[in-house]
Coordinates of C-alpha atoms in Angstrom, one line a residue:
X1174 CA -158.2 -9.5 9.2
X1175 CA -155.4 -7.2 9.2
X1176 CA -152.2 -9.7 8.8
X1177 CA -154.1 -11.3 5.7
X1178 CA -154.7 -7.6 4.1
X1179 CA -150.9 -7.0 4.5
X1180 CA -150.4 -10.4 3.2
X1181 CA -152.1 -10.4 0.3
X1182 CA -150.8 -6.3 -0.3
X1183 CA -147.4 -7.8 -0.1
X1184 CA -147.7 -11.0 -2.2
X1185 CA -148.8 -8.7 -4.9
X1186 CA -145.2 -7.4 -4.8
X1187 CA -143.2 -10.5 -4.3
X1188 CA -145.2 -13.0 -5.9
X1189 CA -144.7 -15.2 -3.3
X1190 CA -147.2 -16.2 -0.4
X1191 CA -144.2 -17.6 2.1
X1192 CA -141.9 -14.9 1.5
X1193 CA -145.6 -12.4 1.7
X1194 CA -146.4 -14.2 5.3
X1195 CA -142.9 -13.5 6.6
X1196 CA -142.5 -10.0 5.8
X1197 CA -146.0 -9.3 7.5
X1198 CA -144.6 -10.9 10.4
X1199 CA -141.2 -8.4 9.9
X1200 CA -143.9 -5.3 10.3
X1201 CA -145.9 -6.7 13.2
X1202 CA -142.4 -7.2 15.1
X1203 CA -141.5 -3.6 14.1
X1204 CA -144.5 -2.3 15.7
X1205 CA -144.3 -4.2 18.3
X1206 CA -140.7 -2.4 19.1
X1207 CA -141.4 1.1 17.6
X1208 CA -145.0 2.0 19.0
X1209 CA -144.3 1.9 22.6
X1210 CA -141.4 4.6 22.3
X1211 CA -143.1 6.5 19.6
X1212 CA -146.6 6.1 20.0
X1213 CA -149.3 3.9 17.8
X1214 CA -149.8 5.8 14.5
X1215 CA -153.7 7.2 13.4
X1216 CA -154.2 4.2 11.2
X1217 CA -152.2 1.2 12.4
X1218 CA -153.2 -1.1 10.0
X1219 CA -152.0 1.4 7.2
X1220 CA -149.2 2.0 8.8
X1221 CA -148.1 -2.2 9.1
X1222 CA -149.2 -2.3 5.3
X1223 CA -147.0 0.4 4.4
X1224 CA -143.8 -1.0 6.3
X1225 CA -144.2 -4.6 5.3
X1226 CA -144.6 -3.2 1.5
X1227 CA -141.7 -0.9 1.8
X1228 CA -139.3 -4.0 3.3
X1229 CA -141.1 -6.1 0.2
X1230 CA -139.7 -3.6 -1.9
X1231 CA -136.6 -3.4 -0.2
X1232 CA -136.2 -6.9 -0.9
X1233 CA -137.4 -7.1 -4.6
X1234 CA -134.3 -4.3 -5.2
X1235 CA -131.5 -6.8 -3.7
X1236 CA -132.4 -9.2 -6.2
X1237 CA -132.0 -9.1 -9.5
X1238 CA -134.2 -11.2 -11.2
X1239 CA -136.9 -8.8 -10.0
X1240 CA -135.0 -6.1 -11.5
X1241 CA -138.1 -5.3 -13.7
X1242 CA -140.6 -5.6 -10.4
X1243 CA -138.1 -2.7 -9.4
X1244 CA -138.8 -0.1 -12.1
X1245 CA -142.9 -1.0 -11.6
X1246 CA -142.1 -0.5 -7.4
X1247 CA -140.2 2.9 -8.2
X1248 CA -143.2 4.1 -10.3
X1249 CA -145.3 3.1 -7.0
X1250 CA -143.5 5.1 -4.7
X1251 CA -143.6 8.0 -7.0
X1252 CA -147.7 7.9 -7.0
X1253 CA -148.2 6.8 -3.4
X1254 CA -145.6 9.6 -1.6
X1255 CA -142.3 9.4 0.4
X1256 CA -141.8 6.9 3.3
X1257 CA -142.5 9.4 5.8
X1258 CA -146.2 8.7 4.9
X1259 CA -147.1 5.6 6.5
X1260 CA -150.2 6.7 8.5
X1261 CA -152.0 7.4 4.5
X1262 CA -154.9 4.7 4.5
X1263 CA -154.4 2.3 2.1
X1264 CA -157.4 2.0 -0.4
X1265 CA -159.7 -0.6 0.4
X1266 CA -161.0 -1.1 -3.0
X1267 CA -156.9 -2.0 -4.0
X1268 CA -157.0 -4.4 -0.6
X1269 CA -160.0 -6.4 -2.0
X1270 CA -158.9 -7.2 -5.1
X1271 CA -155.8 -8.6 -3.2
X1272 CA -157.6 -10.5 -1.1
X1273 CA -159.4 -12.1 -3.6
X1274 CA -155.9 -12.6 -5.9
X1275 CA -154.6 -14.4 -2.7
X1276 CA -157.3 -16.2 -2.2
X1277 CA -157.7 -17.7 -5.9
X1278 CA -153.4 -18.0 -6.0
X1279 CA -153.6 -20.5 -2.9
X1280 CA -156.4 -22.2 -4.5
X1281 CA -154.1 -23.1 -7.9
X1282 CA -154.3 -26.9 -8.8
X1283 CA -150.9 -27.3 -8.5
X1284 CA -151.8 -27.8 -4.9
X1285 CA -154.1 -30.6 -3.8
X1286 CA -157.7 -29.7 -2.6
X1287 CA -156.1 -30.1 1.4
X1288 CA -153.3 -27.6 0.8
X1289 CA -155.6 -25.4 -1.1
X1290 CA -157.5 -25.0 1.7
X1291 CA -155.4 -25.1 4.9
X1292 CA -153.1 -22.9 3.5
X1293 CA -155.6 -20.0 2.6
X1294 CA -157.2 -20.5 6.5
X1295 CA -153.9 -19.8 7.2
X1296 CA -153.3 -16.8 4.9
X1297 CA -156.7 -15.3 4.6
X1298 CA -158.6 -16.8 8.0
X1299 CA -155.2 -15.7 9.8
X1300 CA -155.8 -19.0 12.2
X1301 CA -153.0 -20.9 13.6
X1302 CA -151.8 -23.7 12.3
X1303 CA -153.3 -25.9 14.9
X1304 CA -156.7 -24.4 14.6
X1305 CA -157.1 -25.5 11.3
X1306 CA -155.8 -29.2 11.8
X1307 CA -158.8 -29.2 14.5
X1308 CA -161.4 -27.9 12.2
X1309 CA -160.0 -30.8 9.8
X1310 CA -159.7 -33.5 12.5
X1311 CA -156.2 -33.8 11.3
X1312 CA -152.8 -34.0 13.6
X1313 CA -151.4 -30.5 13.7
X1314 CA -147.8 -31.6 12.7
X1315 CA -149.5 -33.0 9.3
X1316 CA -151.2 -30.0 8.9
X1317 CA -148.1 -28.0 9.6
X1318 CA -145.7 -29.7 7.3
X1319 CA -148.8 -28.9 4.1
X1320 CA -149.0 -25.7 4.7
X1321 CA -144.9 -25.3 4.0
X1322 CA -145.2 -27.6 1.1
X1323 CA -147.8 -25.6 -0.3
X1324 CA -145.8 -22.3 -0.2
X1325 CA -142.6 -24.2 -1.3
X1326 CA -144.9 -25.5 -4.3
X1327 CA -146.8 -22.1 -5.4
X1328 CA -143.0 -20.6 -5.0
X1329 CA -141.3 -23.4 -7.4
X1330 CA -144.1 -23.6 -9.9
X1331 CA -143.9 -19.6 -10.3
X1332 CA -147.6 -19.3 -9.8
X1333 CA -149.1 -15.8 -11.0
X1334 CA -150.6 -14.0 -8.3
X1335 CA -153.6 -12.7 -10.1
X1336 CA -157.6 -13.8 -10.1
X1337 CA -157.6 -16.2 -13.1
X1338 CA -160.2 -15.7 -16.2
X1339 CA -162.1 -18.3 -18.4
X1340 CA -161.9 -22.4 -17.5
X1341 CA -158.9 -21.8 -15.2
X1342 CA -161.7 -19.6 -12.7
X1343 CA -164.1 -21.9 -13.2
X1344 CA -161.3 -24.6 -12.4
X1345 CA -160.6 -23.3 -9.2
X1346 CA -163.9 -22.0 -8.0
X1347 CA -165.2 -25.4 -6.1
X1348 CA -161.9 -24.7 -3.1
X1349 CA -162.5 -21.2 -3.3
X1350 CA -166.0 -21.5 -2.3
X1351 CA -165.2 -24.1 0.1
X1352 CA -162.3 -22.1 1.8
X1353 CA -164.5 -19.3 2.1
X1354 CA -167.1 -21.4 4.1
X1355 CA -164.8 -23.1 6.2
X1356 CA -163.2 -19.1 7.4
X1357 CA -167.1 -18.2 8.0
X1358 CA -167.4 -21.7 9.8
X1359 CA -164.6 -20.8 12.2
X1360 CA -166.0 -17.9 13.0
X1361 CA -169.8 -19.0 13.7
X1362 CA -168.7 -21.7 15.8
X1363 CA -165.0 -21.4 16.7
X1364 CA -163.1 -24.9 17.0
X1365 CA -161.2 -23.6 20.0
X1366 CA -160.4 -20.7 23.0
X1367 CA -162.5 -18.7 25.4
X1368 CA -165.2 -17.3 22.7
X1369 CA -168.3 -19.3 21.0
X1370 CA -168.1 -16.6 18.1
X1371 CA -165.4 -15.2 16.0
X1372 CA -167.1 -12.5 14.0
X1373 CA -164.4 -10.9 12.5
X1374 CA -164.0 -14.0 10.6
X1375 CA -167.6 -14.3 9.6
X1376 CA -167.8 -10.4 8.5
X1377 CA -164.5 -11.2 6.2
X1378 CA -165.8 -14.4 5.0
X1379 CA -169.3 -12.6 4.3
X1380 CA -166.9 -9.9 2.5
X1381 CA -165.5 -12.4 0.7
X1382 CA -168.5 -13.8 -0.7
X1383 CA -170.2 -10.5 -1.6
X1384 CA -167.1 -9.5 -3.7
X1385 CA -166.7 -13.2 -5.4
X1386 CA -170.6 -12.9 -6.3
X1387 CA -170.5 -9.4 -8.0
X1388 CA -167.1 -11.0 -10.0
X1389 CA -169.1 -14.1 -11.2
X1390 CA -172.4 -12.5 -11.4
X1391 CA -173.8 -15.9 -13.6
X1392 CA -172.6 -18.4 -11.3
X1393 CA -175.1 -19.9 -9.1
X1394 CA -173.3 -21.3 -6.3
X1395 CA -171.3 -18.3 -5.5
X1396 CA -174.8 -16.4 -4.9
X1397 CA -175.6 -20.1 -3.3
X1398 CA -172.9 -19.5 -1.1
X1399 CA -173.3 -16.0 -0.5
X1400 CA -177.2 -16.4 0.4
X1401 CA -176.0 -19.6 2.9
X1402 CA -173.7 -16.9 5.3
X1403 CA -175.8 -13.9 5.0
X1404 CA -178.7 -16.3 6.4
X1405 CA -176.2 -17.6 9.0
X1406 CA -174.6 -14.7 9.6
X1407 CA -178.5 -13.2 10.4
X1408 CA -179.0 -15.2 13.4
X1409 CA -174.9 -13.8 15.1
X1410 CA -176.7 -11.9 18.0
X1411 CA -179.0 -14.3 18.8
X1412 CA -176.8 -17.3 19.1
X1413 CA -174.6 -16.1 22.4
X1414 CA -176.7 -15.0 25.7
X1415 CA -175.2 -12.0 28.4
X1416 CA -171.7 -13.4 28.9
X1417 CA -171.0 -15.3 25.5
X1418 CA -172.3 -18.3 26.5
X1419 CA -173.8 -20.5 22.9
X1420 CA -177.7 -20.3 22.8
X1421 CA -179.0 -23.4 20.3
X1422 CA -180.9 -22.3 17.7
X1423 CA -184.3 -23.9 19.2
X1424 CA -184.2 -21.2 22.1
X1425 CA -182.7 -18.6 20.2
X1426 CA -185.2 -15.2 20.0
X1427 CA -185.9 -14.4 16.4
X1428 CA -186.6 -10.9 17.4
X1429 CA -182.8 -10.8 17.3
X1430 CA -181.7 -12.0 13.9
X1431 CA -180.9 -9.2 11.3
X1432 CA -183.8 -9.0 8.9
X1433 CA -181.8 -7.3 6.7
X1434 CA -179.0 -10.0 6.6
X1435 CA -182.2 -12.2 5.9
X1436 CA -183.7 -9.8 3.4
X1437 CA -179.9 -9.8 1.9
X1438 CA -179.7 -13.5 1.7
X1439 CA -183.4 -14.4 0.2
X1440 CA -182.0 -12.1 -2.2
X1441 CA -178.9 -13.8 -3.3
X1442 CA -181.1 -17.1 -3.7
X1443 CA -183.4 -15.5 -5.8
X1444 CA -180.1 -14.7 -7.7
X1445 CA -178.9 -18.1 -7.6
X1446 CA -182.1 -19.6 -8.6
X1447 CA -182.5 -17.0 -11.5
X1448 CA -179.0 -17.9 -13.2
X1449 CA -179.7 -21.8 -12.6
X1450 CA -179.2 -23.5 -16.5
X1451 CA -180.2 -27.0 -15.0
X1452 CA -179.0 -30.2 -13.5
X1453 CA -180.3 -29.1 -10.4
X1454 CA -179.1 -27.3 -7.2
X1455 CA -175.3 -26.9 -5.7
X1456 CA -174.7 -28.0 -2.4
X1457 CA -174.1 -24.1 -1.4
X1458 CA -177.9 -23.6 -3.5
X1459 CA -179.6 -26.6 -0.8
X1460 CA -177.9 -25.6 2.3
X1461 CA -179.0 -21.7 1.7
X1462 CA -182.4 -23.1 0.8
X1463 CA -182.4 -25.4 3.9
X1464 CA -180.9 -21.4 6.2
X1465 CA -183.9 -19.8 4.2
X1466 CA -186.6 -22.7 5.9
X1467 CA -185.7 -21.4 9.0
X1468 CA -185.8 -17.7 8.4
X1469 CA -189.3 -18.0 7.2
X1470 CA -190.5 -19.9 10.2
X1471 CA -191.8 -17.4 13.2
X1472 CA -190.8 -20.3 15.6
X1473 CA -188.2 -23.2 15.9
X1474 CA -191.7 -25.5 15.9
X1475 CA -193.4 -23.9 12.9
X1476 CA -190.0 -24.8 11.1
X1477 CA -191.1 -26.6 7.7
X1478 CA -189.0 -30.0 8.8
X1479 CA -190.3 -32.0 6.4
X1480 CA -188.9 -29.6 3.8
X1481 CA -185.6 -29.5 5.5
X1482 CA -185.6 -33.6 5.4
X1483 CA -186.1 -33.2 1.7
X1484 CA -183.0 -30.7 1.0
X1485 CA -180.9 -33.1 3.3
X1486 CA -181.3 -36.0 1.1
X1487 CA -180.9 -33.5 -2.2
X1488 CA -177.7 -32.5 -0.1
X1489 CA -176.5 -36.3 0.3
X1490 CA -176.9 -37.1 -3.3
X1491 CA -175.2 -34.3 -4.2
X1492 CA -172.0 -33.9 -1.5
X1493 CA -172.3 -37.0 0.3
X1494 CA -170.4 -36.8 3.6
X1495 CA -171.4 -38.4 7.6
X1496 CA -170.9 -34.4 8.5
X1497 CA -174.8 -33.8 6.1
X1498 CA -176.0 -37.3 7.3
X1499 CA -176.1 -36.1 11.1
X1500 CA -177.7 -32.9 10.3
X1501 CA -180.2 -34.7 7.9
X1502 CA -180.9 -37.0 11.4
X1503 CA -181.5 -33.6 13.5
X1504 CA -183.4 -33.0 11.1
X1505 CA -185.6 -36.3 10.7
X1506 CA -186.3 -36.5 14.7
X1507 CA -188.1 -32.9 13.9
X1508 CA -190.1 -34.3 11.5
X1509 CA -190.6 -37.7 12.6
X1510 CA -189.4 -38.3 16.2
X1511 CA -186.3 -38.7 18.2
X1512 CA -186.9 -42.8 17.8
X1513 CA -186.5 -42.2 13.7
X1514 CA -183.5 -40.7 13.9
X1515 CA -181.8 -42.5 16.6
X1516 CA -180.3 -45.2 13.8
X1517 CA -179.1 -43.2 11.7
X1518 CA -176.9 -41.5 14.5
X1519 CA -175.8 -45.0 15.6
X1520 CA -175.3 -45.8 11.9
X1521 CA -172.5 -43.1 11.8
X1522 CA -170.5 -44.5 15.2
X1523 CA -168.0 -46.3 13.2
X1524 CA -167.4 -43.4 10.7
X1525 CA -163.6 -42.5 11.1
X1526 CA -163.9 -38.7 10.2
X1527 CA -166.3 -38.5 13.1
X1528 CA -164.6 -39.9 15.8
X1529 CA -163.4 -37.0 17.5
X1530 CA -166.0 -35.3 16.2
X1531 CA -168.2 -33.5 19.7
X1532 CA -171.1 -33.2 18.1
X1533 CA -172.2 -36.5 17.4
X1534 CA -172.3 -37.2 20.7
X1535 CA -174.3 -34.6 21.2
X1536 CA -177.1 -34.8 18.7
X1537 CA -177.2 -38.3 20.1
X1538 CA -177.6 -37.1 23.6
X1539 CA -180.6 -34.7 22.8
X1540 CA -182.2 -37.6 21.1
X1541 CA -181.7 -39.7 24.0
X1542 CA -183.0 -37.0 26.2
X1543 CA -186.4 -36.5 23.7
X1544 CA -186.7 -40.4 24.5
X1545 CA -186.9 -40.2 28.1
X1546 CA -183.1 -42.0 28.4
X1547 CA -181.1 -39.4 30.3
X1548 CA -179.0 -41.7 32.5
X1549 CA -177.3 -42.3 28.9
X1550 CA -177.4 -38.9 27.4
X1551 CA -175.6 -37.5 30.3
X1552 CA -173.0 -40.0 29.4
X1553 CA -173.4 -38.5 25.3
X1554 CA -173.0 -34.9 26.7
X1555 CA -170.0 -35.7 28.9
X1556 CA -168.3 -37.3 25.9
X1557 CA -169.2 -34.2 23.5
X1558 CA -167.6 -32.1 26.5
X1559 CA -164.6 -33.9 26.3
X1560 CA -164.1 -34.1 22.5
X1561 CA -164.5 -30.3 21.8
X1562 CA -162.0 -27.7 22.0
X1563 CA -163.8 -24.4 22.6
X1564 CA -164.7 -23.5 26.3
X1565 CA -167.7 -21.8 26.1
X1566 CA -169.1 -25.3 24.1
X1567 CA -167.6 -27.1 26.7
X1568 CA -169.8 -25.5 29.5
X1569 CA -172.8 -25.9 27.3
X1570 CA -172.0 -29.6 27.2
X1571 CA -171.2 -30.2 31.1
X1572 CA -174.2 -28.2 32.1
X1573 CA -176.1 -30.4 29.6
X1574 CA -174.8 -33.6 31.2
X1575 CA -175.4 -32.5 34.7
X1576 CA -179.3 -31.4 34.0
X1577 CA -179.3 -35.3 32.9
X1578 CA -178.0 -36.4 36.4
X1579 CA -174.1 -36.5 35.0
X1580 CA -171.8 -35.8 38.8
X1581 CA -168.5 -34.2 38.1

């Protein structure tokens, strides 16, 4: 999370994300050439804030249009000390509220809800470009050429970097919220490389959330989304065994998830609940209502599935999309059987988003496996191994497929 704190640090100063993003990448590369002949400094990360806003101010002085910017710079150097300071720790209460500025400046409407998100995975989550065109299931050159279109567009429109007050926050709030899932998403199951988790991600996201709920203290579905990833983010120890390998949630040991993550989450949908005015739940509300059914259950099979059922179909009315309608199937061959559930998983075969998507194969190999038909859920599994990205997955999936008869 370091390059996005220096990010947003910087963008504070230049008012621009691209030109932010770049001088980031100036300090990393002076680091990377000054540290091995002089030694890495006490606080690195201070030390690659202070150097990237020193160049940022370095640059603001060569231009004159932000000949004003320069006077308010000078003034900053005069209250934060001489150059020769770098190793002072920034202060982390100034960092948040840069974060969260960044954050709500790459959610501005000027950009369109995909650029609004892929470019603050890329700014806040600090994943690569072609991470984020596989969480989207879109080709990474697309995804590529956004992200530059967004900067070029915040840039051109002049877009404040500031948290915005009144109907423009409210405005922007529905990408915010989403962004902020999708960074804790990437962490708690990470689209690609060598490791299941991610949990810098998730602690930043959780961060995130936590900070965005004590600035919109009236707003239901940031405590809805808060409450969702401190639920999720209980059950983080429990969901990778002795050498990373994924542990489903069915065999996962309770004993391990963090009460008081749980505690902290029942919490924050009591809040949510408490500041509701009507119309009924947000979809960040239902799914932290469907994460609370199963931190109340002592088991995975005292799990109130009927309930869950019932929160999935709230869930579909309200965000409809194939990605709820699969989970509200897992869900359904809890509560009624495998042989329920099996159409509706067949029923989303032909849904484009989810071609490449691994885990429908695999939700429909489990079921196949609950109905006795292994021959073709080791065929399920050894498709879902093939579709995802992330190794540790992978091995799940192949070992699946090859307790179902599946020969490599």
């Amino acid at each position: 999370m370091e390059s996005p704190r220096i990010i947003a640090g910087v963008a504070r100063i230049v008012r621009d994300v691209g030109i932010a993003e770049e001088l980031a990448q100036d300090a990393l590369v002076a680091a990377l050439e000054q540290w091995p002949r002089d030694g890495v400094p006490g606080n690195p990360g201070a030390w690659l804030t202070a150097t990237a806003k020193h160049r940022a101010i370095d640059l603001v002085r060569r231009r004159e249009r932000y000949a004003r910017k320069l006077a308010e710079m000078g003034r900053d150097l005069e209250t934060s000390g001489p150059r020769n300071h770098l190793d002072e720790p920034a202060d982390p209460d100034g960092i948040d509220d840069d974060l969260l500025r960044l954050v709500f400046t790459a959610c501005h409407p000027v950009l369109s809800a995909e650029a609004r998100i892929a470019l603050t995975l890329r700014l806040l989550g600090g994943l690569t470009t072609a991470e984020i065109a596989r969480a989207f299931l879109t080709p990474e050159k697309t995804l590529a050429q956004r992200i530059v279109r967004a900067k070029r567009t915040l840039a051109a429109k002049g877009v404040p970097f500031e948290v915005p007050y009144g109907p423009e926050r409210e405005a922007r709030l529905g990408s915010v919220l989403e962004v902020i899932y999708l960074i804790f998403n990437e962490g708690y199951a990470a689209t690609a490389g060598d490791d299941w988790l991610r949990p810098a991600l998730c602690e930043d996201a959780l961060r995130l959330a936590r900070v965005l709920a004590e600035l919109m203290p009236k707003e239901p579905e940031v405590h809805g989304l808060a409450a969702l990833l401190e639920l999720q983010a209980s059950r983080s120890a429990a969901r990778t065994g002795p050498d990373g390998e994924p542990v489903l949630l069915k065999d996962q040991s309770r004993a391990r998830w963090n009460r008081v993550l749980v505690r902290r989450g029942f919490a924050a949908l009591g809040r949510a609940e408490a500041v509701s005015s009507g119309g009924g739940p947000g979809p960040y509300v239902l799914q932290a209502a469907i994460a609370a059914c199963h931190a109340h259950a002592l088991t995975y099979a005292e799990t109130d599935w009927g309930r869950i059922v019932t929160l999935y179909g709230m869930l579909a009315v309200r965000a409809p999309s194939p990605v709820v309608e699969l989970n509200r199937a897992v869900a359904v061959s809890m509560a009624e059987g495998p042989g329920a559930a099996l159409p509706l998983v067949d029923a989303l075969a032909g849904e484009p988003a989810l071609r490449e998507y691994h885990l429908l194969p695999s939700v429909r190999g489990d079921l196949l496996v609950r109905l006795g038909r292994t021959e073709e859920a080791a065929r399920e599994f050894a498709r879902a191994a093939d579709l995802t990205r992330n190794e540790r997955e992978r091995e799940l999936l192949w070992r699946r497929a090859e307790e179902c008869g599946w020969l490599r």
